[in-house]
Amino acid sequence: MQFTTIFTLLSAAALAAVQATPLAPRDVYVPPILYPHAGTVWTVGQRHNVTWDNSGPPVNITNKVGRIMLRQGGLTTPLILADNFSILLGRIEVTVPWVTDGSDYQLVLFGDSGNFSPDFTVNGA
Ligand SMILES: *[C@@H]1O[C@H](CO)[C@@H](O)[C@H](O)[C@H]1NC(C)=O
Ligand SMILES: *[C@@H]1O[C@H](CO)[C@@H](O)[C@H](O)[C@H]1NC(C)=O
Ligand SMILES: *[C@@H]1O[C@H](CO)[C@@H](O)[C@H](O)[C@H]1NC(C)=O
């Protein structure tokens, strides 16, 4: 079988899978991060409240346990800043981890899925 044929079959299968997905609400809830935002500068060791928009959560949230991880240069690092908190809180206090200076840090807030903050700066290592 030629590659293009296999590719076409796979595409068709993927499309069918998408179309077969039930349209019932799945209550995936990924609130956007409000702070830190673009222009935020953090210093290593400081404590800050990460905040996110927790307005209008669906009634049945699939997973309301949150986790915040650090990203740098577009990649998620293994650093967990906060874990096992309710995504409904809208705010969690974190300590800025001991990392190298950089202006390409982001946070990712996980619930059902992940939402990235804009790039911000960490100084003071
Ligand atoms: C985070 O928010 C809580 C509640 O408003 C406040 O008590 C605490 O001091 C804040 N922490 C920081 C580091 O600003
Ligand atoms: C939420 O879940 C409960 C229990 O499973 C169910 O009875 C209710 O209809 C659900 N509500 C919505 C809006 O999906
Ligand atoms: C997560 O938090 C819940 C409620 O505060 C607690 O019962 C549970 O033991 C925690 N789990 C972990 C892995 O820390």
PDB file of C-alpha atoms and ligand atoms in Angstrom:
ATOM      1  CA  MET A   1       0.000   0.000   0.000  1.00  0.00           C
ATOM      2  CA  GLN A   2       1.338   3.396  -0.848  1.00  0.00           C
ATOM      3  CA  PHE A   3       2.121   5.917   1.828  1.00  0.00           C
ATOM      4  CA  THR A   4      -0.371   8.435   0.499  1.00  0.00           C
ATOM      5  CA  THR A   5      -3.122   5.827   0.642  1.00  0.00           C
ATOM      6  CA  ILE A   6      -2.290   4.970   4.236  1.00  0.00           C
ATOM      7  CA  PHE A   7      -2.226   8.643   5.056  1.00  0.00           C
ATOM      8  CA  THR A   8      -5.624   9.167   3.463  1.00  0.00           C
ATOM      9  CA  LEU A   9      -7.068   6.237   5.400  1.00  0.00           C
ATOM     10  CA  LEU A  10      -5.619   7.543   8.659  1.00  0.00           C
ATOM     11  CA  SER A  11      -7.004  10.991   7.966  1.00  0.00           C
ATOM     12  CA  ALA A  12     -10.414   9.561   7.227  1.00  0.00           C
ATOM     13  CA  ALA A  13     -10.281   7.539  10.461  1.00  0.00           C
ATOM     14  CA  ALA A  14      -9.271  10.596  12.460  1.00  0.00           C
ATOM     15  CA  LEU A  15     -12.056  12.625  10.915  1.00  0.00           C
ATOM     16  CA  ALA A  16     -14.580   9.900  11.673  1.00  0.00           C
ATOM     17  CA  ALA A  17     -13.375   9.815  15.284  1.00  0.00           C
ATOM     18  CA  VAL A  18     -13.864  13.555  15.590  1.00  0.00           C
ATOM     19  CA  GLN A  19     -17.323  13.374  14.104  1.00  0.00           C
ATOM     20  CA  ALA A  20     -18.253  10.468  16.370  1.00  0.00           C
ATOM     21  CA  THR A  21     -17.426  12.508  19.484  1.00  0.00           C
ATOM     22  CA  PRO A  22     -20.659  13.081  21.348  1.00  0.00           C
ATOM     23  CA  LEU A  23     -21.837  16.669  21.425  1.00  0.00           C
ATOM     24  CA  ALA A  24     -22.940  16.428  25.062  1.00  0.00           C
ATOM     25  CA  PRO A  25     -21.212  18.997  27.269  1.00  0.00           C
ATOM     26  CA  ARG A  26     -18.023  17.573  28.687  1.00  0.00           C
ATOM     27  CA  ASP A  27     -17.389  20.357  31.176  1.00  0.00           C
ATOM     28  CA  VAL A  28     -13.757  20.789  30.329  1.00  0.00           C
ATOM     29  CA  TYR A  29     -12.792  23.821  32.329  1.00  0.00           C
ATOM     30  CA  VAL A  30      -9.540  25.616  31.703  1.00  0.00           C
ATOM     31  CA  PRO A  31      -9.630  29.110  33.177  1.00  0.00           C
ATOM     32  CA  PRO A  32      -7.156  31.641  31.760  1.00  0.00           C
ATOM     33  CA  ILE A  33      -4.267  32.874  33.912  1.00  0.00           C
ATOM     34  CA  LEU A  34      -4.539  36.578  34.840  1.00  0.00           C
ATOM     35  CA  TYR A  35      -1.280  36.943  36.794  1.00  0.00           C
ATOM     36  CA  PRO A  36       1.597  36.752  36.005  1.00  0.00           C
ATOM     37  CA  HIS A  37       1.027  38.628  32.772  1.00  0.00           C
ATOM     38  CA  ALA A  38       3.275  40.093  30.080  1.00  0.00           C
ATOM     39  CA  GLY A  39       5.658  42.509  31.775  1.00  0.00           C
ATOM     40  CA  THR A  40       5.589  40.791  35.169  1.00  0.00           C
ATOM     41  CA  VAL A  41       9.032  40.509  36.801  1.00  0.00           C
ATOM     42  CA  TRP A  42       9.543  38.021  39.604  1.00  0.00           C
ATOM     43  CA  THR A  43      12.594  37.549  41.804  1.00  0.00           C
ATOM     44  CA  VAL A  44      13.763  34.132  42.928  1.00  0.00           C
ATOM     45  CA  GLY A  45      12.457  33.271  46.393  1.00  0.00           C
ATOM     46  CA  GLN A  46       9.583  35.788  46.393  1.00  0.00           C
ATOM     47  CA  ARG A  47       6.056  34.655  47.057  1.00  0.00           C
ATOM     48  CA  HIS A  48       3.309  35.668  44.644  1.00  0.00           C
ATOM     49  CA  ASN A  49      -0.341  34.921  44.136  1.00  0.00           C
ATOM     50  CA  VAL A  50      -0.922  33.372  40.755  1.00  0.00           C
ATOM     51  CA  THR A  51      -4.470  34.311  39.771  1.00  0.00           C
ATOM     52  CA  TRP A  52      -6.821  33.044  37.099  1.00  0.00           C
ATOM     53  CA  ASP A  53     -10.323  33.831  35.941  1.00  0.00           C
ATOM     54  CA  ASN A  54     -12.575  31.454  37.853  1.00  0.00           C
ATOM     55  CA  SER A  55     -15.843  33.003  36.748  1.00  0.00           C
ATOM     56  CA  GLY A  56     -18.513  30.806  35.227  1.00  0.00           C
ATOM     57  CA  PRO A  57     -17.279  27.281  35.946  1.00  0.00           C
ATOM     58  CA  PRO A  58     -19.549  24.538  34.604  1.00  0.00           C
ATOM     59  CA  VAL A  59     -21.671  22.625  37.112  1.00  0.00           C
ATOM     60  CA  ASN A  60     -19.881  19.336  36.647  1.00  0.00           C
ATOM     61  CA  ILE A  61     -16.184  19.887  36.271  1.00  0.00           C
ATOM     62  CA  THR A  62     -14.369  16.749  35.173  1.00  0.00           C
ATOM     63  CA  ASN A  63     -11.253  17.526  37.153  1.00  0.00           C
ATOM     64  CA  LYS A  64     -11.176  20.415  39.573  1.00  0.00           C
ATOM     65  CA  VAL A  65      -7.774  19.631  41.069  1.00  0.00           C
ATOM     66  CA  GLY A  66      -5.238  22.101  39.747  1.00  0.00           C
ATOM     67  CA  ARG A  67      -1.493  22.113  39.232  1.00  0.00           C
ATOM     68  CA  ILE A  68       0.825  24.930  38.187  1.00  0.00           C
ATOM     69  CA  MET A  69       4.098  24.203  36.428  1.00  0.00           C
ATOM     70  CA  LEU A  70       6.838  26.430  35.080  1.00  0.00           C
ATOM     71  CA  ARG A  71       7.669  26.681  31.388  1.00  0.00           C
ATOM     72  CA  GLN A  72      10.717  28.230  29.772  1.00  0.00           C
ATOM     73  CA  GLY A  73      11.373  28.901  26.123  1.00  0.00           C
ATOM     74  CA  GLY A  74       8.119  27.232  25.149  1.00  0.00           C
ATOM     75  CA  LEU A  75       8.809  24.000  27.016  1.00  0.00           C
ATOM     76  CA  THR A  76       7.257  22.808  30.262  1.00  0.00           C
ATOM     77  CA  THR A  77       9.939  22.255  32.916  1.00  0.00           C
ATOM     78  CA  PRO A  78       9.599  19.601  35.662  1.00  0.00           C
ATOM     79  CA  LEU A  79       9.138  22.382  38.256  1.00  0.00           C
ATOM     80  CA  ILE A  80       5.787  22.186  40.037  1.00  0.00           C
ATOM     81  CA  LEU A  81       4.942  25.473  41.753  1.00  0.00           C
ATOM     82  CA  ALA A  82       1.628  24.369  43.222  1.00  0.00           C
ATOM     83  CA  ASP A  83      -0.320  21.155  43.202  1.00  0.00           C
ATOM     84  CA  ASN A  84      -3.512  19.621  44.515  1.00  0.00           C
ATOM     85  CA  PHE A  85      -5.502  22.833  44.901  1.00  0.00           C
ATOM     86  CA  SER A  86      -9.037  23.558  43.778  1.00  0.00           C
ATOM     87  CA  ILE A  87      -9.205  25.173  40.361  1.00  0.00           C
ATOM     88  CA  LEU A  88     -12.196  27.108  41.707  1.00  0.00           C
ATOM     89  CA  LEU A  89     -10.017  29.121  44.107  1.00  0.00           C
ATOM     90  CA  GLY A  90      -8.933  31.601  41.437  1.00  0.00           C
ATOM     91  CA  ARG A  91      -5.684  32.213  43.310  1.00  0.00           C
ATOM     92  CA  ILE A  92      -2.810  30.233  44.770  1.00  0.00           C
ATOM     93  CA  GLU A  93       0.327  31.468  46.455  1.00  0.00           C
ATOM     94  CA  VAL A  94       3.584  30.178  44.986  1.00  0.00           C
ATOM     95  CA  THR A  95       7.268  30.680  45.727  1.00  0.00           C
ATOM     96  CA  VAL A  96       9.400  31.681  42.757  1.00  0.00           C
ATOM     97  CA  PRO A  97      11.785  28.733  42.270  1.00  0.00           C
ATOM     98  CA  TRP A  98      15.574  29.009  42.010  1.00  0.00           C
ATOM     99  CA  VAL A  99      15.986  29.261  38.254  1.00  0.00           C
ATOM    100  CA  THR A 100      18.335  31.119  35.920  1.00  0.00           C
ATOM    101  CA  ASP A 101      17.415  34.650  34.884  1.00  0.00           C
ATOM    102  CA  GLY A 102      15.173  34.752  31.857  1.00  0.00           C
ATOM    103  CA  SER A 103      12.393  36.676  30.179  1.00  0.00           C
ATOM    104  CA  ASP A 104      10.835  33.656  28.508  1.00  0.00           C
ATOM    105  CA  TYR A 105       9.137  32.036  31.476  1.00  0.00           C
ATOM    106  CA  GLN A 106       5.482  31.041  31.457  1.00  0.00           C
ATOM    107  CA  LEU A 107       3.209  29.221  33.857  1.00  0.00           C
ATOM    108  CA  VAL A 108       0.850  26.493  32.838  1.00  0.00           C
ATOM    109  CA  LEU A 109      -2.298  25.934  34.863  1.00  0.00           C
ATOM    110  CA  PHE A 110      -3.566  22.396  34.573  1.00  0.00           C
ATOM    111  CA  GLY A 111      -7.059  21.256  35.264  1.00  0.00           C
ATOM    112  CA  ASP A 112      -8.633  19.146  32.558  1.00  0.00           C
ATOM    113  CA  SER A 113      -6.181  20.619  30.142  1.00  0.00           C
ATOM    114  CA  GLY A 114      -3.532  23.319  30.315  1.00  0.00           C
ATOM    115  CA  ASN A 115      -3.584  27.066  29.911  1.00  0.00           C
ATOM    116  CA  PHE A 116      -0.399  29.061  29.452  1.00  0.00           C
ATOM    117  CA  SER A 117       0.322  32.497  30.881  1.00  0.00           C
ATOM    118  CA  PRO A 118       2.063  35.075  28.676  1.00  0.00           C
ATOM    119  CA  ASP A 119       5.868  35.222  28.887  1.00  0.00           C
ATOM    120  CA  PHE A 120       7.193  36.923  32.011  1.00  0.00           C
ATOM    121  CA  THR A 121      10.598  37.519  33.597  1.00  0.00           C
ATOM    122  CA  VAL A 122      12.373  35.861  36.516  1.00  0.00           C
ATOM    123  CA  ASN A 123      15.470  37.589  37.916  1.00  0.00           C
ATOM    124  CA  GLY A 124      17.796  37.267  40.832  1.00  0.00           C
ATOM    125  CA  ALA A 125      19.342  33.837  40.674  1.00  0.00           C
TER     126      ALA A 125
HETATM  127  C1  LIG B   1      -2.056  36.182  48.456  1.00  0.00           C
HETATM  128  O1  LIG B   1      -3.418  36.468  48.690  1.00  0.00           O
HETATM  129  C2  LIG B   1      -3.817  36.260  50.047  1.00  0.00           C
HETATM  130  C3  LIG B   1      -5.297  36.540  50.136  1.00  0.00           C
HETATM  131  O2  LIG B   1      -5.634  37.728  49.522  1.00  0.00           O
HETATM  132  C4  LIG B   1      -3.018  37.189  50.965  1.00  0.00           C
HETATM  133  O3  LIG B   1      -3.374  36.940  52.296  1.00  0.00           O
HETATM  134  C5  LIG B   1      -1.550  36.913  50.759  1.00  0.00           C
HETATM  135  O4  LIG B   1      -0.799  37.824  51.538  1.00  0.00           O
HETATM  136  C6  LIG B   1      -1.178  37.055  49.296  1.00  0.00           C
HETATM  137  N1  LIG B   1       0.218  36.699  49.122  1.00  0.00           N
HETATM  138  C7  LIG B   1       1.078  37.474  48.524  1.00  0.00           C
HETATM  139  C8  LIG B   1       2.473  36.951  48.407  1.00  0.00           C
HETATM  140  O5  LIG B   1       0.793  38.581  48.061  1.00  0.00           O
HETATM  141  C1  LIG B   2     -24.106  17.042  37.025  1.00  0.00           C
HETATM  142  O1  LIG B   2     -23.915  15.745  37.542  1.00  0.00           O
HETATM  143  C2  LIG B   2     -25.045  15.266  38.254  1.00  0.00           C
HETATM  144  C3  LIG B   2     -24.654  13.926  38.882  1.00  0.00           C
HETATM  145  O2  LIG B   2     -23.920  13.145  37.978  1.00  0.00           O
HETATM  146  C4  LIG B   2     -26.217  15.162  37.301  1.00  0.00           C
HETATM  147  O3  LIG B   2     -27.375  14.695  37.993  1.00  0.00           O
HETATM  148  C5  LIG B   2     -26.515  16.534  36.704  1.00  0.00           C
HETATM  149  O4  LIG B   2     -27.536  16.441  35.741  1.00  0.00           O
HETATM  150  C6  LIG B   2     -25.258  17.101  36.053  1.00  0.00           C
HETATM  151  N1  LIG B   2     -25.535  18.484  35.647  1.00  0.00           N
HETATM  152  C7  LIG B   2     -25.136  18.959  34.469  1.00  0.00           C
HETATM  153  C8  LIG B   2     -25.478  20.371  34.192  1.00  0.00           C
HETATM  154  O5  LIG B   2     -24.517  18.279  33.643  1.00  0.00           O
HETATM  155  C1  LIG B   3      -5.006  16.670  47.981  1.00  0.00           C
HETATM  156  O1  LIG B   3      -5.882  17.487  48.751  1.00  0.00           O
HETATM  157  C2  LIG B   3      -6.934  16.764  49.349  1.00  0.00           C
HETATM  158  C3  LIG B   3      -7.880  17.751  49.999  1.00  0.00           C
HETATM  159  O2  LIG B   3      -7.194  18.801  50.602  1.00  0.00           O
HETATM  160  C4  LIG B   3      -6.347  15.764  50.346  1.00  0.00           C
HETATM  161  O3  LIG B   3      -7.378  15.033  50.945  1.00  0.00           O
HETATM  162  C5  LIG B   3      -5.414  14.839  49.601  1.00  0.00           C
HETATM  163  O4  LIG B   3      -4.781  13.968  50.509  1.00  0.00           O
HETATM  164  C6  LIG B   3      -4.366  15.608  48.843  1.00  0.00           C
HETATM  165  N1  LIG B   3      -3.595  14.694  47.984  1.00  0.00           N
HETATM  166  C7  LIG B   3      -2.284  14.750  47.896  1.00  0.00           C
HETATM  167  C8  LIG B   3      -1.653  13.785  46.963  1.00  0.00           C
HETATM  168  O5  LIG B   3      -1.616  15.571  48.528  1.00  0.00           O
END
